[in-house]
Structure formats: structure tokens, C-alpha cells
Amino acid sequence: MPTSIALLLQKYILKITNGRLNTSKNSEVRVFERVMRLKISICKCTLSGCVAEILRLKRLRHMENTTS
């Protein structure tokens, strides 16, 4: 079960950061690092913690889009 949640989160994070993936290698590496950190810590976090992380990433993306 934790693996399937991690895969869903990975797909969702890549979806919400898709506009950033093609801009530079650095942003692609950052997204990959975030996904890997989520995969490593997925067993420790609750579902609400995962949702909070997704919302945090969405806010970060929104802030990056409005400043550029």
C-alpha cells in the first residue's frame, strides 16, 4: 500500500510541476529529489501529511509562476 501511494504522489507531483520540468535541468533535479524524499518518508507520514506536502508544492509552484 505505501508503494502505491508513493507512485500516485510521484505522478501528481510530476503533473503539477510539468511546466517547470522543461525549463531547466536544475528544476527537474529538484522535482526528482522531492519525489525521492517523499518515497523514502512515505511510510512514516500520514495521509493528511501527504496532502499537506502536495498543497505546499502547489503553493511553491504558484509562487514560482507568479514571480517569473
PDB file of N, CA and C in Angstrom:
ATOM      1  N   MET A   1       0.805  -1.216   0.000  1.00  0.00           N
ATOM      2  CA  MET A   1       0.000   0.000   0.000  1.00  0.00           C
ATOM      3  C   MET A   1       0.846   1.278   0.000  1.00  0.00           C
ATOM      4  N   PRO A   2       1.871   1.404   0.860  1.00  0.00           N
ATOM      5  CA  PRO A   2       2.683   2.623   0.816  1.00  0.00           C
ATOM      6  C   PRO A   2       3.321   2.862  -0.546  1.00  0.00           C
ATOM      7  N   THR A   3       3.707   1.792  -1.249  1.00  0.00           N
ATOM      8  CA  THR A   3       4.320   1.963  -2.565  1.00  0.00           C
ATOM      9  C   THR A   3       3.336   2.560  -3.548  1.00  0.00           C
ATOM     10  N   SER A   4       2.085   2.102  -3.522  1.00  0.00           N
ATOM     11  CA  SER A   4       1.104   2.647  -4.462  1.00  0.00           C
ATOM     12  C   SER A   4       0.807   4.110  -4.150  1.00  0.00           C
ATOM     13  N   ILE A   5       0.794   4.477  -2.869  1.00  0.00           N
ATOM     14  CA  ILE A   5       0.598   5.884  -2.513  1.00  0.00           C
ATOM     15  C   ILE A   5       1.772   6.708  -3.021  1.00  0.00           C
ATOM     16  N   ALA A   6       2.982   6.187  -2.865  1.00  0.00           N
ATOM     17  CA  ALA A   6       4.164   6.906  -3.338  1.00  0.00           C
ATOM     18  C   ALA A   6       4.115   7.104  -4.848  1.00  0.00           C
ATOM     19  N   LEU A   7       3.679   6.086  -5.581  1.00  0.00           N
ATOM     20  CA  LEU A   7       3.592   6.209  -7.041  1.00  0.00           C
ATOM     21  C   LEU A   7       2.543   7.235  -7.441  1.00  0.00           C
ATOM     22  N   LEU A   8       1.411   7.244  -6.747  1.00  0.00           N
ATOM     23  CA  LEU A   8       0.388   8.249  -7.039  1.00  0.00           C
ATOM     24  C   LEU A   8       0.907   9.652  -6.756  1.00  0.00           C
ATOM     25  N   LEU A   9       1.604   9.815  -5.638  1.00  0.00           N
ATOM     26  CA  LEU A   9       2.174  11.122  -5.317  1.00  0.00           C
ATOM     27  C   LEU A   9       3.206  11.536  -6.352  1.00  0.00           C
ATOM     28  N   GLN A  10       4.022  10.587  -6.791  1.00  0.00           N
ATOM     29  CA  GLN A  10       5.031  10.901  -7.800  1.00  0.00           C
ATOM     30  C   GLN A  10       4.361  11.394  -9.078  1.00  0.00           C
ATOM     31  N   LYS A  11       3.316  10.691  -9.527  1.00  0.00           N
ATOM     32  CA  LYS A  11       2.610  11.114 -10.739  1.00  0.00           C
ATOM     33  C   LYS A  11       1.989  12.488 -10.552  1.00  0.00           C
ATOM     34  N   TYR A  12       1.397  12.726  -9.368  1.00  0.00           N
ATOM     35  CA  TYR A  12       0.744  14.003  -9.118  1.00  0.00           C
ATOM     36  C   TYR A  12       1.757  15.134  -9.065  1.00  0.00           C
ATOM     37  N   ILE A  13       2.886  14.895  -8.377  1.00  0.00           N
ATOM     38  CA  ILE A  13       3.909  15.939  -8.287  1.00  0.00           C
ATOM     39  C   ILE A  13       4.463  16.255  -9.670  1.00  0.00           C
ATOM     40  N   LEU A  14       4.701  15.238 -10.475  1.00  0.00           N
ATOM     41  CA  LEU A  14       5.198  15.489 -11.827  1.00  0.00           C
ATOM     42  C   LEU A  14       4.154  16.228 -12.649  1.00  0.00           C
ATOM     43  N   LYS A  15       2.875  15.944 -12.398  1.00  0.00           N
ATOM     44  CA  LYS A  15       1.812  16.628 -13.127  1.00  0.00           C
ATOM     45  C   LYS A  15       1.764  18.106 -12.755  1.00  0.00           C
ATOM     46  N   ILE A  16       1.816  18.417 -11.438  1.00  0.00           N
ATOM     47  CA  ILE A  16       1.690  19.818 -11.037  1.00  0.00           C
ATOM     48  C   ILE A  16       2.961  20.610 -11.309  1.00  0.00           C
ATOM     49  N   THR A  17       4.086  19.938 -11.542  1.00  0.00           N
ATOM     50  CA  THR A  17       5.330  20.650 -11.826  1.00  0.00           C
ATOM     51  C   THR A  17       5.725  20.528 -13.292  1.00  0.00           C
ATOM     52  N   ASN A  18       4.826  20.030 -14.124  1.00  0.00           N
ATOM     53  CA  ASN A  18       5.164  19.751 -15.519  1.00  0.00           C
ATOM     54  C   ASN A  18       5.666  20.981 -16.259  1.00  0.00           C
ATOM     55  N   GLY A  19       5.088  22.133 -15.989  1.00  0.00           N
ATOM     56  CA  GLY A  19       5.541  23.341 -16.657  1.00  0.00           C
ATOM     57  C   GLY A  19       6.985  23.681 -16.338  1.00  0.00           C
ATOM     58  N   ARG A  20       7.459  23.251 -15.174  1.00  0.00           N
ATOM     59  CA  ARG A  20       8.824  23.547 -14.755  1.00  0.00           C
ATOM     60  C   ARG A  20       9.827  22.514 -15.258  1.00  0.00           C
ATOM     61  N   LEU A  21       9.358  21.324 -15.592  1.00  0.00           N
ATOM     62  CA  LEU A  21      10.296  20.260 -15.952  1.00  0.00           C
ATOM     63  C   LEU A  21      11.093  20.591 -17.206  1.00  0.00           C
ATOM     64  N   ASN A  22      10.477  21.276 -18.146  1.00  0.00           N
ATOM     65  CA  ASN A  22      11.148  21.527 -19.417  1.00  0.00           C
ATOM     66  C   ASN A  22      11.983  22.797 -19.408  1.00  0.00           C
ATOM     67  N   THR A  23      11.944  23.584 -18.323  1.00  0.00           N
ATOM     68  CA  THR A  23      12.642  24.867 -18.339  1.00  0.00           C
ATOM     69  C   THR A  23      14.133  24.727 -18.082  1.00  0.00           C
ATOM     70  N   SER A  24      14.510  23.850 -17.166  1.00  0.00           N
ATOM     71  CA  SER A  24      15.940  23.681 -16.892  1.00  0.00           C
ATOM     72  C   SER A  24      16.191  22.354 -16.205  1.00  0.00           C
ATOM     73  N   LYS A  25      17.431  21.918 -16.291  1.00  0.00           N
ATOM     74  CA  LYS A  25      17.807  20.665 -15.629  1.00  0.00           C
ATOM     75  C   LYS A  25      17.722  20.815 -14.114  1.00  0.00           C
ATOM     76  N   ASN A  26      18.025  22.002 -13.600  1.00  0.00           N
ATOM     77  CA  ASN A  26      18.002  22.192 -12.149  1.00  0.00           C
ATOM     78  C   ASN A  26      16.619  21.951 -11.572  1.00  0.00           C
ATOM     79  N   SER A  27      15.587  22.471 -12.233  1.00  0.00           N
ATOM     80  CA  SER A  27      14.237  22.267 -11.710  1.00  0.00           C
ATOM     81  C   SER A  27      13.845  20.798 -11.808  1.00  0.00           C
ATOM     82  N   GLU A  28      14.295  20.118 -12.854  1.00  0.00           N
ATOM     83  CA  GLU A  28      13.998  18.693 -12.996  1.00  0.00           C
ATOM     84  C   GLU A  28      14.652  17.902 -11.868  1.00  0.00           C
ATOM     85  N   VAL A  29      15.876  18.257 -11.533  1.00  0.00           N
ATOM     86  CA  VAL A  29      16.580  17.580 -10.443  1.00  0.00           C
ATOM     87  C   VAL A  29      15.882  17.846  -9.120  1.00  0.00           C
ATOM     88  N   ARG A  30      15.440  19.095  -8.899  1.00  0.00           N
ATOM     89  CA  ARG A  30      14.736  19.419  -7.654  1.00  0.00           C
ATOM     90  C   ARG A  30      13.460  18.615  -7.522  1.00  0.00           C
ATOM     91  N   VAL A  31      12.697  18.495  -8.606  1.00  0.00           N
ATOM     92  CA  VAL A  31      11.460  17.710  -8.570  1.00  0.00           C
ATOM     93  C   VAL A  31      11.778  16.257  -8.264  1.00  0.00           C
ATOM     94  N   PHE A  32      12.810  15.716  -8.913  1.00  0.00           N
ATOM     95  CA  PHE A  32      13.197  14.328  -8.670  1.00  0.00           C
ATOM     96  C   PHE A  32      13.582  14.123  -7.201  1.00  0.00           C
ATOM     97  N   GLU A  33      14.336  15.081  -6.635  1.00  0.00           N
ATOM     98  CA  GLU A  33      14.732  14.974  -5.226  1.00  0.00           C
ATOM     99  C   GLU A  33      13.519  15.009  -4.311  1.00  0.00           C
ATOM    100  N   ARG A  34      12.550  15.867  -4.620  1.00  0.00           N
ATOM    101  CA  ARG A  34      11.331  15.930  -3.808  1.00  0.00           C
ATOM    102  C   ARG A  34      10.581  14.609  -3.850  1.00  0.00           C
ATOM    103  N   VAL A  35      10.470  14.046  -5.048  1.00  0.00           N
ATOM    104  CA  VAL A  35       9.760  12.768  -5.192  1.00  0.00           C
ATOM    105  C   VAL A  35      10.483  11.679  -4.418  1.00  0.00           C
ATOM    106  N   MET A  36      11.806  11.643  -4.512  1.00  0.00           N
ATOM    107  CA  MET A  36      12.557  10.612  -3.800  1.00  0.00           C
ATOM    108  C   MET A  36      12.428  10.778  -2.290  1.00  0.00           C
ATOM    109  N   ARG A  37      12.449  12.029  -1.806  1.00  0.00           N
ATOM    110  CA  ARG A  37      12.269  12.257  -0.375  1.00  0.00           C
ATOM    111  C   ARG A  37      10.895  11.787   0.070  1.00  0.00           C
ATOM    112  N   LEU A  38       9.881  12.042  -0.758  1.00  0.00           N
ATOM    113  CA  LEU A  38       8.536  11.575  -0.428  1.00  0.00           C
ATOM    114  C   LEU A  38       8.484  10.058  -0.392  1.00  0.00           C
ATOM    115  N   LYS A  39       9.127   9.417  -1.372  1.00  0.00           N
ATOM    116  CA  LYS A  39       9.111   7.953  -1.409  1.00  0.00           C
ATOM    117  C   LYS A  39       9.785   7.371  -0.180  1.00  0.00           C
ATOM    118  N   ILE A  40      10.881   7.986   0.245  1.00  0.00           N
ATOM    119  CA  ILE A  40      11.613   7.474   1.400  1.00  0.00           C
ATOM    120  C   ILE A  40      10.793   7.648   2.676  1.00  0.00           C
ATOM    121  N   SER A  41      10.112   8.783   2.807  1.00  0.00           N
ATOM    122  CA  SER A  41       9.404   9.070   4.057  1.00  0.00           C
ATOM    123  C   SER A  41       7.932   8.687   4.012  1.00  0.00           C
ATOM    124  N   ILE A  42       7.485   8.056   2.924  1.00  0.00           N
ATOM    125  CA  ILE A  42       6.055   7.794   2.747  1.00  0.00           C
ATOM    126  C   ILE A  42       5.508   6.894   3.843  1.00  0.00           C
ATOM    127  N   CYS A  43       6.297   5.946   4.316  1.00  0.00           N
ATOM    128  CA  CYS A  43       5.807   5.019   5.339  1.00  0.00           C
ATOM    129  C   CYS A  43       5.625   5.718   6.675  1.00  0.00           C
ATOM    130  N   LYS A  44       6.343   6.795   6.891  1.00  0.00           N
ATOM    131  CA  LYS A  44       6.276   7.489   8.174  1.00  0.00           C
ATOM    132  C   LYS A  44       5.147   8.510   8.218  1.00  0.00           C
ATOM    133  N   CYS A  45       4.708   8.981   7.079  1.00  0.00           N
ATOM    134  CA  CYS A  45       3.759  10.088   7.097  1.00  0.00           C
ATOM    135  C   CYS A  45       2.330   9.585   6.988  1.00  0.00           C
ATOM    136  N   THR A  46       1.420  10.395   7.505  1.00  0.00           N
ATOM    137  CA  THR A  46       0.005  10.064   7.408  1.00  0.00           C
ATOM    138  C   THR A  46      -0.530  10.605   6.096  1.00  0.00           C
ATOM    139  N   LEU A  47      -1.740  10.213   5.757  1.00  0.00           N
ATOM    140  CA  LEU A  47      -2.341  10.717   4.525  1.00  0.00           C
ATOM    141  C   LEU A  47      -2.493  12.231   4.581  1.00  0.00           C
ATOM    142  N   SER A  48      -2.864  12.761   5.740  1.00  0.00           N
ATOM    143  CA  SER A  48      -3.004  14.213   5.859  1.00  0.00           C
ATOM    144  C   SER A  48      -1.656  14.901   5.668  1.00  0.00           C
ATOM    145  N   GLY A  49      -0.578  14.259   6.116  1.00  0.00           N
ATOM    146  CA  GLY A  49       0.746  14.819   5.890  1.00  0.00           C
ATOM    147  C   GLY A  49       1.097  14.846   4.415  1.00  0.00           C
ATOM    148  N   CYS A  50       0.698  13.810   3.684  1.00  0.00           N
ATOM    149  CA  CYS A  50       0.942  13.762   2.238  1.00  0.00           C
ATOM    150  C   CYS A  50       0.158  14.857   1.532  1.00  0.00           C
ATOM    151  N   VAL A  51      -1.093  15.038   1.939  1.00  0.00           N
ATOM    152  CA  VAL A  51      -1.916  16.092   1.343  1.00  0.00           C
ATOM    153  C   VAL A  51      -1.299  17.455   1.633  1.00  0.00           C
ATOM    154  N   ALA A  52      -0.809  17.648   2.855  1.00  0.00           N
ATOM    155  CA  ALA A  52      -0.162  18.912   3.207  1.00  0.00           C
ATOM    156  C   ALA A  52       1.070  19.147   2.339  1.00  0.00           C
ATOM    157  N   GLU A  53       1.831  18.100   2.062  1.00  0.00           N
ATOM    158  CA  GLU A  53       3.022  18.229   1.218  1.00  0.00           C
ATOM    159  C   GLU A  53       2.630  18.595  -0.215  1.00  0.00           C
ATOM    160  N   ILE A  54       1.571  17.979  -0.729  1.00  0.00           N
ATOM    161  CA  ILE A  54       1.098  18.306  -2.078  1.00  0.00           C
ATOM    162  C   ILE A  54       0.668  19.767  -2.140  1.00  0.00           C
ATOM    163  N   LEU A  55      -0.076  20.218  -1.137  1.00  0.00           N
ATOM    164  CA  LEU A  55      -0.522  21.612  -1.118  1.00  0.00           C
ATOM    165  C   LEU A  55       0.667  22.562  -1.030  1.00  0.00           C
ATOM    166  N   ARG A  56       1.677  22.190  -0.258  1.00  0.00           N
ATOM    167  CA  ARG A  56       2.879  23.021  -0.139  1.00  0.00           C
ATOM    168  C   ARG A  56       3.586  23.131  -1.490  1.00  0.00           C
ATOM    169  N   LEU A  57       3.689  22.011  -2.206  1.00  0.00           N
ATOM    170  CA  LEU A  57       4.328  22.029  -3.522  1.00  0.00           C
ATOM    171  C   LEU A  57       3.522  22.856  -4.516  1.00  0.00           C
ATOM    172  N   LYS A  58       2.193  22.779  -4.427  1.00  0.00           N
ATOM    173  CA  LYS A  58       1.355  23.589  -5.318  1.00  0.00           C
ATOM    174  C   LYS A  58       1.565  25.072  -5.037  1.00  0.00           C
ATOM    175  N   ARG A  59       1.664  25.440  -3.744  1.00  0.00           N
ATOM    176  CA  ARG A  59       1.908  26.842  -3.391  1.00  0.00           C
ATOM    177  C   ARG A  59       3.258  27.289  -3.920  1.00  0.00           C
ATOM    178  N   LEU A  60       4.284  26.431  -3.768  1.00  0.00           N
ATOM    179  CA  LEU A  60       5.608  26.769  -4.282  1.00  0.00           C
ATOM    180  C   LEU A  60       5.567  26.998  -5.785  1.00  0.00           C
ATOM    181  N   ARG A  61       4.879  26.126  -6.492  1.00  0.00           N
ATOM    182  CA  ARG A  61       4.789  26.255  -7.948  1.00  0.00           C
ATOM    183  C   ARG A  61       4.070  27.542  -8.319  1.00  0.00           C
ATOM    184  N   HIS A  62       2.986  27.845  -7.598  1.00  0.00           N
ATOM    185  CA  HIS A  62       2.238  29.068  -7.875  1.00  0.00           C
ATOM    186  C   HIS A  62       3.126  30.289  -7.646  1.00  0.00           C
ATOM    187  N   MET A  63       3.903  30.276  -6.563  1.00  0.00           N
ATOM    188  CA  MET A  63       4.797  31.394  -6.275  1.00  0.00           C
ATOM    189  C   MET A  63       5.877  31.505  -7.344  1.00  0.00           C
ATOM    190  N   GLU A  64       6.414  30.381  -7.811  1.00  0.00           N
ATOM    191  CA  GLU A  64       7.441  30.413  -8.856  1.00  0.00           C
ATOM    192  C   GLU A  64       6.865  30.950 -10.160  1.00  0.00           C
ATOM    193  N   ASN A  65       5.619  30.585 -10.470  1.00  0.00           N
ATOM    194  CA  ASN A  65       4.999  31.044 -11.712  1.00  0.00           C
ATOM    195  C   ASN A  65       4.686  32.531 -11.666  1.00  0.00           C
ATOM    196  N   THR A  66       4.292  33.049 -10.509  1.00  0.00           N
ATOM    197  CA  THR A  66       3.931  34.462 -10.432  1.00  0.00           C
ATOM    198  C   THR A  66       5.157  35.356 -10.379  1.00  0.00           C
ATOM    199  N   THR A  67       6.291  34.850  -9.912  1.00  0.00           N
ATOM    200  CA  THR A  67       7.493  35.679  -9.839  1.00  0.00           C
ATOM    201  C   THR A  67       8.275  35.683 -11.145  1.00  0.00           C
ATOM    202  N   SER A  68       8.031  34.723 -12.023  1.00  0.00           N
ATOM    203  CA  SER A  68       8.801  34.679 -13.277  1.00  0.00           C
ATOM    204  C   SER A  68       8.085  35.383 -14.397  1.00  0.00           C
TER     205      SER A  68
END
